Amino acid sequence: MTTTELIEKAPCRAALLDAFSSYVSAQRGLSSHTDRAYRSDIEALLGFSVRHGATTLDDIDLRMLRAWLAAQAAAKRSRATLARRGAAARTFLAWAARTDRIAVDPSLRLATARVSAPLPTVLRTSAVTAVIEAARERAADGEAAHVRDWAMLELLYATGVRVGELCSADLRDVDLAERTLRVLGKGSKERVVPFGVPARAALVAWLDGARPALARPDSPDALFLGLRGGRIDPRQVREVVHSATAAADVEDLAPHGLRHTAATHLLEGGSDLRSVQEILGHASLATTQRYTHISAERLRSAYALAHPRA
C-alpha cells in the first residue's frame, strides 16, 4: 500500500526532496556534487509534472517522463545532461517505489541516453617532463607558492589523483618513507596511492621549507595551502596547471588531463588494467579500459610512420 505524496504543494515537495537527498548522500554514498545535481534534476521533474497536471507522485508516468526529457532535448541540453537527468529520475522513482511512495516505478522502461565518450587528451612523456621541469626551475627562487605548485604538479602526475582528492588531502595522509598518499575518493572510498622519488623530493621541499611560510596559526592540517593559509581549492589548482602548461609551451591541460596522462603512461609502461583501476579509484574496470584505446591509437600512429607497408 503506497503513501500518497503530494507534489503540487511547495512544503510537501521540499520535504520529499529532503528525504531523497538524505537517501542519496547517506545510503548510496554518492558525492555532495551528485547529491546537488540529482536534487536539482528531480526538482525540475516535479515542477514540470505539476505544470502538466500532476498532483501526486503516482501521476508521474512513463509518458510524462519522456515528455520531460524531450523538453530538455528541445532546449538543446547536452547528451551528458540528458543522461544524468534520466539517471536521476530512475534513482528517484526506484527509491520512491521501494519506500512505498508510489505503487509502480514508471522509469523501468525509460530508455537511457547514450553519451559519446571522446578519448581524453593526454600529453606525451616529453611534454609532461617539460611542464614539471619548468615548475621546478621556477621553484628554485624559494618562493613558497612556487614550491607548492611544483609539488602539486609532481603529485598530480605521479598519483593520477583527482583534483578534489588532492585538495582534501591532509598532512597525515602522506607517508614520505613509504612514498604513498591516502585519498578519499568517490563514494567515500579510501585508497592508498604510491608516488615516485621526484614527487617525494618536491613534497619534502614543500613541507620542510615552503609550507611553514604560508601556514597561519588557524591554518588547517591540509597538505596544500593557499596564499592566505587556508586549504587550497580546486579552482586554484586548475589555474596552476593551466599556467604551468602555458609556461612550458605545451598543449593546455586541466588537472584531470594530468590524471588521464598518468593512466595512459602507466598502461604504456606495462601496468595491468586492474592495477591502474586501483590507483585511479575507478569503480568500474570499463572506465579504466578507455585508456587502452589511447595507447592503441598511439601504436597505430607509430606503425603508420615507421612501417614501409603501413
PDB file of C-alpha atoms in Angstrom:
ATOM      1  CA  MET A   1       0.000   0.000   0.000  1.00  0.00           C
ATOM      2  CA  THR A   2       1.535   3.289  -1.050  1.00  0.00           C
ATOM      3  CA  THR A   3       1.607   6.563   0.842  1.00  0.00           C
ATOM      4  CA  THR A   4       0.288   9.328  -1.382  1.00  0.00           C
ATOM      5  CA  GLU A   5       2.927  12.033  -1.786  1.00  0.00           C
ATOM      6  CA  LEU A   6       1.613  15.430  -2.832  1.00  0.00           C
ATOM      7  CA  ILE A   7       3.898  17.347  -5.159  1.00  0.00           C
ATOM      8  CA  GLU A   8       1.849  20.376  -6.104  1.00  0.00           C
ATOM      9  CA  LYS A   9       2.320  21.993  -2.684  1.00  0.00           C
ATOM     10  CA  ALA A  10       5.761  23.528  -2.158  1.00  0.00           C
ATOM     11  CA  PRO A  11       6.256  22.372   1.501  1.00  0.00           C
ATOM     12  CA  CYS A  12       5.375  18.764   0.598  1.00  0.00           C
ATOM     13  CA  ARG A  13       7.702  18.861  -2.389  1.00  0.00           C
ATOM     14  CA  ALA A  14      10.555  20.247  -0.279  1.00  0.00           C
ATOM     15  CA  ALA A  15      10.101  17.501   2.333  1.00  0.00           C
ATOM     16  CA  LEU A  16      10.132  14.877  -0.381  1.00  0.00           C
ATOM     17  CA  LEU A  17      13.339  16.285  -1.866  1.00  0.00           C
ATOM     18  CA  ASP A  18      14.958  16.385   1.575  1.00  0.00           C
ATOM     19  CA  ALA A  19      14.151  12.713   2.130  1.00  0.00           C
ATOM     20  CA  PHE A  20      15.554  11.797  -1.280  1.00  0.00           C
ATOM     21  CA  SER A  21      18.742  13.830  -0.676  1.00  0.00           C
ATOM     22  CA  SER A  22      19.270  12.021   2.613  1.00  0.00           C
ATOM     23  CA  TYR A  23      18.987   8.700   0.790  1.00  0.00           C
ATOM     24  CA  VAL A  24      21.415   9.752  -1.972  1.00  0.00           C
ATOM     25  CA  SER A  25      24.071  11.075   0.375  1.00  0.00           C
ATOM     26  CA  ALA A  26      23.775   8.642   3.287  1.00  0.00           C
ATOM     27  CA  GLN A  27      22.672   5.309   1.872  1.00  0.00           C
ATOM     28  CA  ARG A  28      24.144   5.354  -1.629  1.00  0.00           C
ATOM     29  CA  GLY A  29      27.320   7.169  -0.641  1.00  0.00           C
ATOM     30  CA  LEU A  30      27.259   9.483  -3.641  1.00  0.00           C
ATOM     31  CA  SER A  31      29.258  12.707  -3.591  1.00  0.00           C
ATOM     32  CA  SER A  32      27.810  16.027  -2.471  1.00  0.00           C
ATOM     33  CA  HIS A  33      28.140  17.216  -6.076  1.00  0.00           C
ATOM     34  CA  THR A  34      25.983  14.319  -7.308  1.00  0.00           C
ATOM     35  CA  ASP A  35      23.532  14.901  -4.476  1.00  0.00           C
ATOM     36  CA  ARG A  36      23.083  18.547  -5.501  1.00  0.00           C
ATOM     37  CA  ALA A  37      22.791  17.662  -9.183  1.00  0.00           C
ATOM     38  CA  TYR A  38      20.211  14.918  -8.558  1.00  0.00           C
ATOM     39  CA  ARG A  39      18.170  17.155  -6.254  1.00  0.00           C
ATOM     40  CA  SER A  40      18.130  19.903  -8.893  1.00  0.00           C
ATOM     41  CA  ASP A  41      17.118  17.391 -11.573  1.00  0.00           C
ATOM     42  CA  ILE A  42      14.253  15.953  -9.514  1.00  0.00           C
ATOM     43  CA  GLU A  43      13.104  19.430  -8.515  1.00  0.00           C
ATOM     44  CA  ALA A  44      12.882  20.214 -12.236  1.00  0.00           C
ATOM     45  CA  LEU A  45      10.996  16.958 -12.914  1.00  0.00           C
ATOM     46  CA  LEU A  46       8.461  17.627 -10.158  1.00  0.00           C
ATOM     47  CA  GLY A  47       7.939  21.198 -11.340  1.00  0.00           C
ATOM     48  CA  PHE A  48       7.396  20.010 -14.901  1.00  0.00           C
ATOM     49  CA  SER A  49       4.954  17.344 -13.695  1.00  0.00           C
ATOM     50  CA  VAL A  50       2.905  19.835 -11.671  1.00  0.00           C
ATOM     51  CA  ARG A  51       2.700  22.193 -14.642  1.00  0.00           C
ATOM     52  CA  HIS A  52       1.336  19.282 -16.675  1.00  0.00           C
ATOM     53  CA  GLY A  53      -1.401  18.332 -14.237  1.00  0.00           C
ATOM     54  CA  ALA A  54       0.279  16.039 -11.706  1.00  0.00           C
ATOM     55  CA  THR A  55      -0.697  16.399  -8.051  1.00  0.00           C
ATOM     56  CA  THR A  56       0.921  13.275  -6.568  1.00  0.00           C
ATOM     57  CA  LEU A  57       3.931  11.113  -7.379  1.00  0.00           C
ATOM     58  CA  ASP A  58       1.628   8.431  -8.769  1.00  0.00           C
ATOM     59  CA  ASP A  59       0.639  10.859 -11.532  1.00  0.00           C
ATOM     60  CA  ILE A  60       4.173  10.717 -12.967  1.00  0.00           C
ATOM     61  CA  ASP A  61       4.058   8.019 -15.631  1.00  0.00           C
ATOM     62  CA  LEU A  62       6.338   6.925 -18.470  1.00  0.00           C
ATOM     63  CA  ARG A  63       4.715   9.340 -20.916  1.00  0.00           C
ATOM     64  CA  MET A  64       5.388  12.274 -18.584  1.00  0.00           C
ATOM     65  CA  LEU A  65       8.999  11.210 -18.066  1.00  0.00           C
ATOM     66  CA  ARG A  66       9.557  11.031 -21.806  1.00  0.00           C
ATOM     67  CA  ALA A  67       7.893  14.428 -22.294  1.00  0.00           C
ATOM     68  CA  TRP A  68      10.181  15.926 -19.639  1.00  0.00           C
ATOM     69  CA  LEU A  69      13.332  14.587 -21.279  1.00  0.00           C
ATOM     70  CA  ALA A  70      12.043  15.604 -24.721  1.00  0.00           C
ATOM     71  CA  ALA A  71      11.612  19.156 -23.425  1.00  0.00           C
ATOM     72  CA  GLN A  72      15.219  19.073 -22.209  1.00  0.00           C
ATOM     73  CA  ALA A  73      16.396  17.886 -25.612  1.00  0.00           C
ATOM     74  CA  ALA A  74      14.373  20.639 -27.327  1.00  0.00           C
ATOM     75  CA  ALA A  75      16.123  23.144 -25.047  1.00  0.00           C
ATOM     76  CA  LYS A  76      19.441  21.899 -26.519  1.00  0.00           C
ATOM     77  CA  ARG A  77      20.678  20.268 -23.329  1.00  0.00           C
ATOM     78  CA  SER A  78      23.784  18.165 -23.869  1.00  0.00           C
ATOM     79  CA  ARG A  79      23.580  14.385 -24.105  1.00  0.00           C
ATOM     80  CA  ALA A  80      25.575  14.191 -20.869  1.00  0.00           C
ATOM     81  CA  THR A  81      22.972  16.336 -19.094  1.00  0.00           C
ATOM     82  CA  LEU A  82      20.119  14.257 -20.517  1.00  0.00           C
ATOM     83  CA  ALA A  83      21.839  11.062 -19.408  1.00  0.00           C
ATOM     84  CA  ARG A  84      22.351  12.406 -15.888  1.00  0.00           C
ATOM     85  CA  ARG A  85      18.755  13.617 -15.594  1.00  0.00           C
ATOM     86  CA  GLY A  86      17.486  10.263 -16.792  1.00  0.00           C
ATOM     87  CA  ALA A  87      19.685   8.559 -14.181  1.00  0.00           C
ATOM     88  CA  ALA A  88      18.402  10.931 -11.505  1.00  0.00           C
ATOM     89  CA  ALA A  89      14.782  10.157 -12.436  1.00  0.00           C
ATOM     90  CA  ARG A  90      15.414   6.407 -12.330  1.00  0.00           C
ATOM     91  CA  THR A  91      17.175   6.656  -8.964  1.00  0.00           C
ATOM     92  CA  PHE A  92      14.403   8.817  -7.518  1.00  0.00           C
ATOM     93  CA  LEU A  93      11.499   6.705  -8.745  1.00  0.00           C
ATOM     94  CA  ALA A  94      13.158   3.425  -7.751  1.00  0.00           C
ATOM     95  CA  TRP A  95      13.617   4.880  -4.262  1.00  0.00           C
ATOM     96  CA  ALA A  96      10.000   6.083  -4.241  1.00  0.00           C
ATOM     97  CA  ALA A  97       8.797   2.586  -5.149  1.00  0.00           C
ATOM     98  CA  ARG A  98      10.960   0.912  -2.502  1.00  0.00           C
ATOM     99  CA  THR A  99       9.705   3.285   0.176  1.00  0.00           C
ATOM    100  CA  ASP A 100       6.039   2.803  -0.845  1.00  0.00           C
ATOM    101  CA  ARG A 101       5.635   6.337  -2.101  1.00  0.00           C
ATOM    102  CA  ILE A 102       4.422   5.040  -5.474  1.00  0.00           C
ATOM    103  CA  ALA A 103       2.805   1.773  -6.499  1.00  0.00           C
ATOM    104  CA  VAL A 104       4.821   1.140  -9.682  1.00  0.00           C
ATOM    105  CA  ASP A 105       8.150   2.528 -10.881  1.00  0.00           C
ATOM    106  CA  PRO A 106       7.426   4.058 -14.333  1.00  0.00           C
ATOM    107  CA  SER A 107      11.111   4.574 -15.113  1.00  0.00           C
ATOM    108  CA  LEU A 108      11.814   0.864 -15.606  1.00  0.00           C
ATOM    109  CA  ARG A 109      11.022   1.275 -19.311  1.00  0.00           C
ATOM    110  CA  LEU A 110      12.720   4.654 -19.681  1.00  0.00           C
ATOM    111  CA  ALA A 111      15.441   4.497 -22.324  1.00  0.00           C
ATOM    112  CA  THR A 112      18.928   5.657 -21.362  1.00  0.00           C
ATOM    113  CA  ALA A 113      20.502   8.473 -23.361  1.00  0.00           C
ATOM    114  CA  ARG A 114      23.861   7.342 -24.691  1.00  0.00           C
ATOM    115  CA  VAL A 115      26.717   9.701 -24.009  1.00  0.00           C
ATOM    116  CA  SER A 116      29.542   9.936 -26.504  1.00  0.00           C
ATOM    117  CA  ALA A 117      32.837   9.285 -24.763  1.00  0.00           C
ATOM    118  CA  PRO A 118      35.619  11.122 -26.579  1.00  0.00           C
ATOM    119  CA  LEU A 119      39.103   9.957 -25.754  1.00  0.00           C
ATOM    120  CA  PRO A 120      40.686  12.213 -23.125  1.00  0.00           C
ATOM    121  CA  THR A 121      43.548  14.481 -24.105  1.00  0.00           C
ATOM    122  CA  VAL A 122      46.920  13.312 -22.809  1.00  0.00           C
ATOM    123  CA  LEU A 123      50.435  14.710 -23.011  1.00  0.00           C
ATOM    124  CA  ARG A 124      53.436  12.782 -24.199  1.00  0.00           C
ATOM    125  CA  THR A 125      56.128  11.987 -21.652  1.00  0.00           C
ATOM    126  CA  SER A 126      58.418  14.693 -23.006  1.00  0.00           C
ATOM    127  CA  ALA A 127      55.671  17.305 -22.668  1.00  0.00           C
ATOM    128  CA  VAL A 128      54.907  16.341 -19.058  1.00  0.00           C
ATOM    129  CA  THR A 129      58.605  16.479 -18.284  1.00  0.00           C
ATOM    130  CA  ALA A 130      58.784  19.976 -19.756  1.00  0.00           C
ATOM    131  CA  VAL A 131      55.838  21.140 -17.625  1.00  0.00           C
ATOM    132  CA  ILE A 132      57.247  19.770 -14.372  1.00  0.00           C
ATOM    133  CA  GLU A 133      60.791  20.917 -15.113  1.00  0.00           C
ATOM    134  CA  ALA A 134      59.545  24.433 -15.802  1.00  0.00           C
ATOM    135  CA  ALA A 135      57.744  24.365 -12.443  1.00  0.00           C
ATOM    136  CA  ARG A 136      60.847  23.017 -10.676  1.00  0.00           C
ATOM    137  CA  GLU A 137      63.045  25.736 -12.145  1.00  0.00           C
ATOM    138  CA  ARG A 138      60.508  28.365 -11.085  1.00  0.00           C
ATOM    139  CA  ALA A 139      60.515  26.922  -7.569  1.00  0.00           C
ATOM    140  CA  ALA A 140      64.286  27.412  -7.377  1.00  0.00           C
ATOM    141  CA  ASP A 141      63.652  31.006  -6.258  1.00  0.00           C
ATOM    142  CA  GLY A 142      62.375  29.590  -2.964  1.00  0.00           C
ATOM    143  CA  GLU A 143      59.038  31.382  -3.088  1.00  0.00           C
ATOM    144  CA  ALA A 144      56.547  29.303  -1.126  1.00  0.00           C
ATOM    145  CA  ALA A 145      53.780  29.365  -3.744  1.00  0.00           C
ATOM    146  CA  HIS A 146      56.212  28.314  -6.481  1.00  0.00           C
ATOM    147  CA  VAL A 147      57.490  25.371  -4.431  1.00  0.00           C
ATOM    148  CA  ARG A 148      53.891  24.385  -3.659  1.00  0.00           C
ATOM    149  CA  ASP A 149      52.935  24.493  -7.347  1.00  0.00           C
ATOM    150  CA  TRP A 150      55.868  22.263  -8.261  1.00  0.00           C
ATOM    151  CA  ALA A 151      54.927  19.760  -5.557  1.00  0.00           C
ATOM    152  CA  MET A 152      51.283  19.709  -6.650  1.00  0.00           C
ATOM    153  CA  LEU A 153      52.199  19.087 -10.298  1.00  0.00           C
ATOM    154  CA  GLU A 154      54.580  16.289  -9.361  1.00  0.00           C
ATOM    155  CA  LEU A 155      51.968  14.653  -7.136  1.00  0.00           C
ATOM    156  CA  LEU A 156      49.096  15.001  -9.612  1.00  0.00           C
ATOM    157  CA  TYR A 157      51.094  13.281 -12.334  1.00  0.00           C
ATOM    158  CA  ALA A 158      52.738  10.729 -10.042  1.00  0.00           C
ATOM    159  CA  THR A 159      49.481   9.536  -8.473  1.00  0.00           C
ATOM    160  CA  GLY A 160      46.770  10.354 -11.008  1.00  0.00           C
ATOM    161  CA  VAL A 161      44.519  11.581  -8.186  1.00  0.00           C
ATOM    162  CA  ARG A 162      41.514  13.795  -8.852  1.00  0.00           C
ATOM    163  CA  VAL A 163      41.889  17.485  -8.102  1.00  0.00           C
ATOM    164  CA  GLY A 164      39.285  17.230  -5.329  1.00  0.00           C
ATOM    165  CA  GLU A 165      41.206  14.368  -3.748  1.00  0.00           C
ATOM    166  CA  LEU A 166      44.400  16.403  -3.809  1.00  0.00           C
ATOM    167  CA  CYS A 167      42.714  19.413  -2.224  1.00  0.00           C
ATOM    168  CA  SER A 168      41.106  17.368   0.550  1.00  0.00           C
ATOM    169  CA  ALA A 169      44.333  15.530   1.483  1.00  0.00           C
ATOM    170  CA  ASP A 170      45.770  16.286   4.924  1.00  0.00           C
ATOM    171  CA  LEU A 171      49.338  16.135   6.239  1.00  0.00           C
ATOM    172  CA  ARG A 172      48.665  12.804   7.936  1.00  0.00           C
ATOM    173  CA  ASP A 173      47.708  11.287   4.580  1.00  0.00           C
ATOM    174  CA  VAL A 174      51.271  11.476   3.250  1.00  0.00           C
ATOM    175  CA  ASP A 175      53.854   8.840   4.116  1.00  0.00           C
ATOM    176  CA  LEU A 176      57.205  10.070   2.827  1.00  0.00           C
ATOM    177  CA  ALA A 177      59.035   6.926   3.974  1.00  0.00           C
ATOM    178  CA  GLU A 178      56.697   4.615   2.063  1.00  0.00           C
ATOM    179  CA  ARG A 179      56.060   7.216  -0.678  1.00  0.00           C
ATOM    180  CA  THR A 180      52.277   6.858  -0.510  1.00  0.00           C
ATOM    181  CA  LEU A 181      49.293   9.195  -0.407  1.00  0.00           C
ATOM    182  CA  ARG A 182      45.974   8.206   1.175  1.00  0.00           C
ATOM    183  CA  VAL A 183      42.960   9.788  -0.506  1.00  0.00           C
ATOM    184  CA  LEU A 184      39.198   9.659  -0.073  1.00  0.00           C
ATOM    185  CA  GLY A 185      37.646   9.108  -3.487  1.00  0.00           C
ATOM    186  CA  LYS A 186      34.143   8.946  -4.925  1.00  0.00           C
ATOM    187  CA  GLY A 187      31.585   7.193  -2.779  1.00  0.00           C
ATOM    188  CA  SER A 188      33.777   7.902   0.289  1.00  0.00           C
ATOM    189  CA  LYS A 189      36.092   5.057  -0.737  1.00  0.00           C
ATOM    190  CA  GLU A 190      39.594   5.314   0.654  1.00  0.00           C
ATOM    191  CA  ARG A 191      42.646   4.159  -1.269  1.00  0.00           C
ATOM    192  CA  VAL A 192      46.418   4.437  -0.913  1.00  0.00           C
ATOM    193  CA  VAL A 193      48.336   5.580  -3.984  1.00  0.00           C
ATOM    194  CA  PRO A 194      52.111   5.280  -4.463  1.00  0.00           C
ATOM    195  CA  PHE A 195      54.336   8.024  -5.849  1.00  0.00           C
ATOM    196  CA  GLY A 196      57.925   8.167  -7.005  1.00  0.00           C
ATOM    197  CA  VAL A 197      61.199   9.731  -5.920  1.00  0.00           C
ATOM    198  CA  PRO A 198      60.772  13.032  -7.851  1.00  0.00           C
ATOM    199  CA  ALA A 199      57.384  13.653  -6.234  1.00  0.00           C
ATOM    200  CA  ARG A 200      58.876  12.867  -2.823  1.00  0.00           C
ATOM    201  CA  ALA A 201      61.672  15.393  -3.372  1.00  0.00           C
ATOM    202  CA  ALA A 202      59.143  18.082  -4.299  1.00  0.00           C
ATOM    203  CA  LEU A 203      56.983  17.251  -1.272  1.00  0.00           C
ATOM    204  CA  VAL A 204      59.973  17.437   1.079  1.00  0.00           C
ATOM    205  CA  ALA A 205      60.862  20.875  -0.302  1.00  0.00           C
ATOM    206  CA  TRP A 206      57.265  21.992   0.191  1.00  0.00           C
ATOM    207  CA  LEU A 207      56.686  20.509   3.641  1.00  0.00           C
ATOM    208  CA  ASP A 208      60.045  21.399   5.184  1.00  0.00           C
ATOM    209  CA  GLY A 209      60.658  24.843   3.758  1.00  0.00           C
ATOM    210  CA  ALA A 210      57.712  26.365   1.934  1.00  0.00           C
ATOM    211  CA  ARG A 211      54.544  25.274   3.723  1.00  0.00           C
ATOM    212  CA  PRO A 212      55.535  26.861   7.049  1.00  0.00           C
ATOM    213  CA  ALA A 213      55.849  30.201   5.221  1.00  0.00           C
ATOM    214  CA  LEU A 214      52.186  30.048   4.164  1.00  0.00           C
ATOM    215  CA  ALA A 215      50.795  28.472   7.349  1.00  0.00           C
ATOM    216  CA  ARG A 216      48.918  30.632   9.854  1.00  0.00           C
ATOM    217  CA  PRO A 217      48.009  29.856  13.469  1.00  0.00           C
ATOM    218  CA  ASP A 218      44.497  28.922  12.336  1.00  0.00           C
ATOM    219  CA  SER A 219      45.553  27.010   9.200  1.00  0.00           C
ATOM    220  CA  PRO A 220      44.028  23.545   8.762  1.00  0.00           C
ATOM    221  CA  ASP A 221      46.143  20.392   8.548  1.00  0.00           C
ATOM    222  CA  ALA A 222      45.695  20.453   4.778  1.00  0.00           C
ATOM    223  CA  LEU A 223      48.536  19.061   2.714  1.00  0.00           C
ATOM    224  CA  PHE A 224      48.419  22.082   0.399  1.00  0.00           C
ATOM    225  CA  LEU A 225      47.619  25.638   1.460  1.00  0.00           C
ATOM    226  CA  GLY A 226      46.560  28.734  -0.427  1.00  0.00           C
ATOM    227  CA  LEU A 227      48.276  32.102  -0.168  1.00  0.00           C
ATOM    228  CA  ARG A 228      46.108  33.094   2.824  1.00  0.00           C
ATOM    229  CA  GLY A 229      46.873  29.940   4.760  1.00  0.00           C
ATOM    230  CA  GLY A 230      43.609  28.119   4.111  1.00  0.00           C
ATOM    231  CA  ARG A 231      43.120  24.799   2.349  1.00  0.00           C
ATOM    232  CA  ILE A 232      43.783  25.187  -1.359  1.00  0.00           C
ATOM    233  CA  ASP A 233      40.685  24.839  -3.540  1.00  0.00           C
ATOM    234  CA  PRO A 234      40.244  23.118  -6.930  1.00  0.00           C
ATOM    235  CA  ARG A 235      39.958  26.410  -8.797  1.00  0.00           C
ATOM    236  CA  GLN A 236      43.444  27.441  -7.647  1.00  0.00           C
ATOM    237  CA  VAL A 237      44.888  24.078  -8.644  1.00  0.00           C
ATOM    238  CA  ARG A 238      43.349  24.383 -12.113  1.00  0.00           C
ATOM    239  CA  GLU A 239      44.939  27.807 -12.506  1.00  0.00           C
ATOM    240  CA  VAL A 240      48.316  26.358 -11.517  1.00  0.00           C
ATOM    241  CA  VAL A 241      48.083  23.565 -14.097  1.00  0.00           C
ATOM    242  CA  HIS A 242      46.924  25.881 -16.886  1.00  0.00           C
ATOM    243  CA  SER A 243      49.739  28.332 -16.090  1.00  0.00           C
ATOM    244  CA  ALA A 244      52.314  25.553 -15.988  1.00  0.00           C
ATOM    245  CA  THR A 245      51.378  24.170 -19.404  1.00  0.00           C
ATOM    246  CA  ALA A 246      51.440  27.674 -20.842  1.00  0.00           C
ATOM    247  CA  ALA A 247      54.896  28.336 -19.346  1.00  0.00           C
ATOM    248  CA  ALA A 248      56.209  25.091 -20.851  1.00  0.00           C
ATOM    249  CA  ASP A 249      54.583  25.947 -24.205  1.00  0.00           C
ATOM    250  CA  VAL A 250      52.725  22.637 -24.436  1.00  0.00           C
ATOM    251  CA  GLU A 251      49.080  21.787 -25.081  1.00  0.00           C
ATOM    252  CA  ASP A 252      46.780  23.334 -22.487  1.00  0.00           C
ATOM    253  CA  LEU A 253      45.605  20.862 -19.896  1.00  0.00           C
ATOM    254  CA  ALA A 254      43.435  20.790 -16.781  1.00  0.00           C
ATOM    255  CA  PRO A 255      44.306  18.754 -13.652  1.00  0.00           C
ATOM    256  CA  HIS A 256      42.076  15.937 -14.918  1.00  0.00           C
ATOM    257  CA  GLY A 257      44.229  15.878 -18.036  1.00  0.00           C
ATOM    258  CA  LEU A 258      47.226  15.009 -15.860  1.00  0.00           C
ATOM    259  CA  ARG A 259      45.149  12.160 -14.414  1.00  0.00           C
ATOM    260  CA  HIS A 260      44.409  10.891 -17.923  1.00  0.00           C
ATOM    261  CA  THR A 261      48.063  11.280 -18.843  1.00  0.00           C
ATOM    262  CA  ALA A 262      49.258   9.353 -15.787  1.00  0.00           C
ATOM    263  CA  ALA A 263      46.857   6.490 -16.536  1.00  0.00           C
ATOM    264  CA  THR A 264      47.920   6.294 -20.176  1.00  0.00           C
ATOM    265  CA  HIS A 265      51.618   6.326 -19.327  1.00  0.00           C
ATOM    266  CA  LEU A 266      51.129   3.585 -16.728  1.00  0.00           C
ATOM    267  CA  LEU A 267      49.485   1.332 -19.313  1.00  0.00           C
ATOM    268  CA  GLU A 268      52.073   2.146 -21.946  1.00  0.00           C
ATOM    269  CA  GLY A 269      54.761   1.301 -19.415  1.00  0.00           C
ATOM    270  CA  GLY A 270      53.330  -2.171 -18.874  1.00  0.00           C
ATOM    271  CA  SER A 271      50.959  -1.818 -15.916  1.00  0.00           C
ATOM    272  CA  ASP A 272      47.913  -4.098 -15.985  1.00  0.00           C
ATOM    273  CA  LEU A 273      44.395  -2.713 -16.072  1.00  0.00           C
ATOM    274  CA  ARG A 274      43.472  -3.888 -12.570  1.00  0.00           C
ATOM    275  CA  SER A 275      46.433  -2.088 -11.015  1.00  0.00           C
ATOM    276  CA  VAL A 276      45.633   1.126 -12.864  1.00  0.00           C
ATOM    277  CA  GLN A 277      41.989   0.779 -11.817  1.00  0.00           C
ATOM    278  CA  GLU A 278      43.041   0.588  -8.159  1.00  0.00           C
ATOM    279  CA  ILE A 279      45.429   3.539  -8.469  1.00  0.00           C
ATOM    280  CA  LEU A 280      42.799   5.752 -10.098  1.00  0.00           C
ATOM    281  CA  GLY A 281      39.963   4.593  -7.851  1.00  0.00           C
ATOM    282  CA  HIS A 282      37.631   3.633 -10.704  1.00  0.00           C
ATOM    283  CA  ALA A 283      34.541   1.740  -9.569  1.00  0.00           C
ATOM    284  CA  SER A 284      34.300   0.002 -12.942  1.00  0.00           C
ATOM    285  CA  LEU A 285      37.073  -1.564 -14.998  1.00  0.00           C
ATOM    286  CA  ALA A 286      35.248  -0.319 -18.109  1.00  0.00           C
ATOM    287  CA  THR A 287      36.233   3.236 -17.171  1.00  0.00           C
ATOM    288  CA  THR A 288      39.892   2.258 -16.999  1.00  0.00           C
ATOM    289  CA  GLN A 289      39.686   0.414 -20.317  1.00  0.00           C
ATOM    290  CA  ARG A 290      39.176   3.726 -22.113  1.00  0.00           C
ATOM    291  CA  TYR A 291      42.895   4.339 -21.748  1.00  0.00           C
ATOM    292  CA  THR A 292      43.762   1.213 -23.706  1.00  0.00           C
ATOM    293  CA  HIS A 293      42.142   2.865 -26.740  1.00  0.00           C
ATOM    294  CA  ILE A 294      44.512   5.827 -26.411  1.00  0.00           C
ATOM    295  CA  SER A 295      47.516   3.510 -26.284  1.00  0.00           C
ATOM    296  CA  ALA A 296      46.209   1.636 -29.323  1.00  0.00           C
ATOM    297  CA  GLU A 297      45.801   4.904 -31.245  1.00  0.00           C
ATOM    298  CA  ARG A 298      49.405   5.819 -30.485  1.00  0.00           C
ATOM    299  CA  LEU A 299      50.605   2.419 -31.629  1.00  0.00           C
ATOM    300  CA  ARG A 300      48.718   2.812 -34.895  1.00  0.00           C
ATOM    301  CA  SER A 301      50.246   6.252 -35.435  1.00  0.00           C
ATOM    302  CA  ALA A 302      53.743   4.933 -34.754  1.00  0.00           C
ATOM    303  CA  TYR A 303      53.131   1.991 -37.094  1.00  0.00           C
ATOM    304  CA  ALA A 304      51.885   4.250 -39.871  1.00  0.00           C
ATOM    305  CA  LEU A 305      55.001   6.397 -39.601  1.00  0.00           C
ATOM    306  CA  ALA A 306      57.542   3.588 -39.309  1.00  0.00           C
ATOM    307  CA  HIS A 307      56.364   0.569 -41.294  1.00  0.00           C
ATOM    308  CA  PRO A 308      57.214   0.627 -45.012  1.00  0.00           C
ATOM    309  CA  ARG A 309      53.944  -1.065 -45.933  1.00  0.00           C
ATOM    310  CA  ALA A 310      51.694   0.727 -43.465  1.00  0.00           C
TER     311      ALA A 310
END
